[in-house]
Amino acid sequence: METLPVLLLSKPNNMNTLSINNLNLTYKNGFQAIQNISLEIGNGMFGLLGPNGAGKSSLMKTIVGLQKPTSGNIIFNGVDIAKDPNYIKQNLGFLPQDFGVYPKISAYDLLEHIAILKGIKNSTERKNQIISLLEKVNLSDFRNKEVHTFSGGMRQRFGVAQALLGNPKIIIVDEPTAGLDPEERNRFNSLLNDISKEVIVILSTHLVEDVRNLCSQMAIINKGKLLKKGKPNDLIAELNQKIWSKSINKTELDHYHSTYQIISQQLIERELYITTFSNEKPKDFIPVNPLLEHVYFHSLTQKI
Ligand SMILES: Nc1ncnc2c1ncn2[C@@H]1O[C@H](COP(=O)(O)OP(=O)(O)OP(=O)(O)O)[C@@H](O)[C@H]1O
Ligand SMILES: [Mg+2]
């Protein structure tokens, strides 16, 4: 029998996989924040989309090992994180939703401190990484400035720098662009895009547009449950010829809500438009090209 060359059999070392299997998390007060969520995530940017209170931070904190699931498991590159928590920790970069206290020390010194905590023992290596990361996040000129004086955008970019220390294979960012102005948000997003080629980046957000622009894979969650998962384009294509719109008077709103499955209502130049999901064209509605917003709002209106 012919043997295959070893190269074909072995996995390239820059491929990463995260499998979340039947995950449940119930908090001490009995609240079930994650209900039977399963996801397969590979290299590239994965968008985790959901409204406030959906369970995004709960899921992310469970993936990074800050809290233990009630049942189910999480396997990173074949290693069960419950059995070997150190493997994911050594390969992880995390930018939490609340980064917490910003101490009165310089950006450089804080990165140095975090690098030591992350186990980067060699001082030359630490220095090289810190200098190159400060460059990458455009904070070189502010390396000696105290972090507590930074603006929101600078803090987020600092947050990315600390997450990237130690060349992680999986980077988890929880609502990173909340509170950033459009220019900072673009800058931040393109930074994430650049680093996502050879690592897993999980981006949690309630901004549909960020997922649309950045993510090749996504999931929508609400009330702790998985509503949809897949490629944004595929999820949009599922709604082809199923989204309809109509301009109405405000007084007719109740009538339309009771007659149609309204997925959103929106003011456009002071006109009120309603959008509905239907397999057939509703009378007097016009067809609309589906967008990721429609996928999102349609999923949220599904009974769960
Ligand atoms: N430690 C906790 N104990 C009890 N309930 C909690 C705890 N942490 C979060 N929750 C609840 O779990 C649910 C999900 O919260 P979570 O913070 O995961 O949502 P989220 O999707 O990150 O929301 P947001 O967009 O506002 O950040 C909420 O109802 C929240 O009140
Ligand atoms: Mg959150």
mmCIF file of N, CA and C and ligand atoms in Angstrom, residues 27 29 31 33 51-58 97 175, ligand 1:
data_model
loop_
_atom_site.group_PDB
_atom_site.id
_atom_site.type_symbol
_atom_site.label_atom_id
_atom_site.label_comp_id
_atom_site.label_asym_id
_atom_site.label_seq_id
_atom_site.Cartn_x
_atom_site.Cartn_y
_atom_site.Cartn_z
ATOM 1 N N TYR A 27 -26.295 30.777 36.039
ATOM 2 C CA TYR A 27 -25.631 31.525 37.108
ATOM 3 C C TYR A 27 -26.146 31.059 38.472
ATOM 4 N N ASN A 29 -27.697 32.481 40.738
ATOM 5 C CA ASN A 29 -29.065 32.877 41.105
ATOM 6 C C ASN A 29 -30.125 32.097 40.313
ATOM 7 N N PHE A 31 -30.335 31.886 36.978
ATOM 8 C CA PHE A 31 -30.604 32.411 35.637
ATOM 9 C C PHE A 31 -29.797 31.642 34.596
ATOM 10 N N ALA A 33 -28.145 31.670 31.408
ATOM 11 C CA ALA A 33 -27.648 32.673 30.457
ATOM 12 C C ALA A 33 -27.246 32.078 29.117
ATOM 13 N N PRO A 51 -28.677 41.255 20.879
ATOM 14 C CA PRO A 51 -29.020 42.491 21.588
ATOM 15 C C PRO A 51 -28.489 42.490 23.024
ATOM 16 N N ASN A 52 -28.686 43.586 23.731
ATOM 17 C CA ASN A 52 -28.271 43.670 25.133
ATOM 18 C C ASN A 52 -28.892 42.516 25.919
ATOM 19 N N GLY A 53 -28.075 41.882 26.728
ATOM 20 C CA GLY A 53 -28.575 40.800 27.578
ATOM 21 C C GLY A 53 -28.733 39.462 26.876
ATOM 22 N N ALA A 54 -28.267 39.358 25.627
ATOM 23 C CA ALA A 54 -28.444 38.119 24.851
ATOM 24 C C ALA A 54 -27.634 36.959 25.421
ATOM 25 N N GLY A 55 -26.494 37.306 26.039
ATOM 26 C CA GLY A 55 -25.611 36.251 26.562
ATOM 27 C C GLY A 55 -24.236 36.256 25.907
ATOM 28 N N LYS A 56 -23.929 37.315 25.165
ATOM 29 C CA LYS A 56 -22.642 37.376 24.451
ATOM 30 C C LYS A 56 -21.462 37.362 25.435
ATOM 31 N N SER A 57 -21.504 38.262 26.404
ATOM 32 C CA SER A 57 -20.377 38.312 27.360
ATOM 33 C C SER A 57 -20.311 37.026 28.167
ATOM 34 N N SER A 58 -21.477 36.481 28.510
ATOM 35 C CA SER A 58 -21.490 35.213 29.267
ATOM 36 C C SER A 58 -20.772 34.128 28.472
ATOM 37 N N GLN A 97 -15.332 43.377 27.751
ATOM 38 C CA GLN A 97 -16.232 44.523 27.557
ATOM 39 C C GLN A 97 -15.868 45.644 28.543
ATOM 40 N N GLU A 175 -17.549 43.542 22.352
ATOM 41 C CA GLU A 175 -18.075 44.885 22.036
ATOM 42 C C GLU A 175 -16.965 45.934 21.988
HETATM 43 N N1 LIG B 1 -23.050 37.002 37.227
HETATM 44 C C1 LIG B 1 -24.319 36.963 36.814
HETATM 45 N N2 LIG B 1 -25.312 36.474 37.600
HETATM 46 C C2 LIG B 1 -26.588 36.410 37.192
HETATM 47 N N3 LIG B 1 -27.014 36.826 35.960
HETATM 48 C C3 LIG B 1 -26.092 37.337 35.149
HETATM 49 C C4 LIG B 1 -24.708 37.445 35.515
HETATM 50 N N4 LIG B 1 -24.031 37.980 34.474
HETATM 51 C C5 LIG B 1 -24.946 38.206 33.502
HETATM 52 N N5 LIG B 1 -26.172 37.823 33.895
HETATM 53 C C6 LIG B 1 -27.418 37.884 33.112
HETATM 54 O O1 LIG B 1 -27.238 37.080 31.964
HETATM 55 C C7 LIG B 1 -27.862 37.677 30.829
HETATM 56 C C8 LIG B 1 -26.857 37.821 29.723
HETATM 57 O O2 LIG B 1 -25.886 38.785 30.106
HETATM 58 P P1 LIG B 1 -24.619 39.095 29.205
HETATM 59 O O3 LIG B 1 -23.819 40.114 29.918
HETATM 60 O O4 LIG B 1 -23.968 37.819 28.844
HETATM 61 O O5 LIG B 1 -25.336 39.728 27.906
HETATM 62 P P2 LIG B 1 -24.689 40.489 26.658
HETATM 63 O O6 LIG B 1 -25.221 39.859 25.429
HETATM 64 O O7 LIG B 1 -23.212 40.536 26.814
HETATM 65 O O8 LIG B 1 -25.315 41.958 26.805
HETATM 66 P P3 LIG B 1 -24.678 43.408 26.456
HETATM 67 O O9 LIG B 1 -24.847 43.625 24.979
HETATM 68 O O10 LIG B 1 -25.539 44.350 27.250
HETATM 69 O O11 LIG B 1 -23.249 43.422 26.892
HETATM 70 C C9 LIG B 1 -28.442 39.005 31.307
HETATM 71 O O12 LIG B 1 -29.816 38.811 31.567
HETATM 72 C C10 LIG B 1 -27.675 39.293 32.577
HETATM 73 O O13 LIG B 1 -28.467 40.027 33.497
#
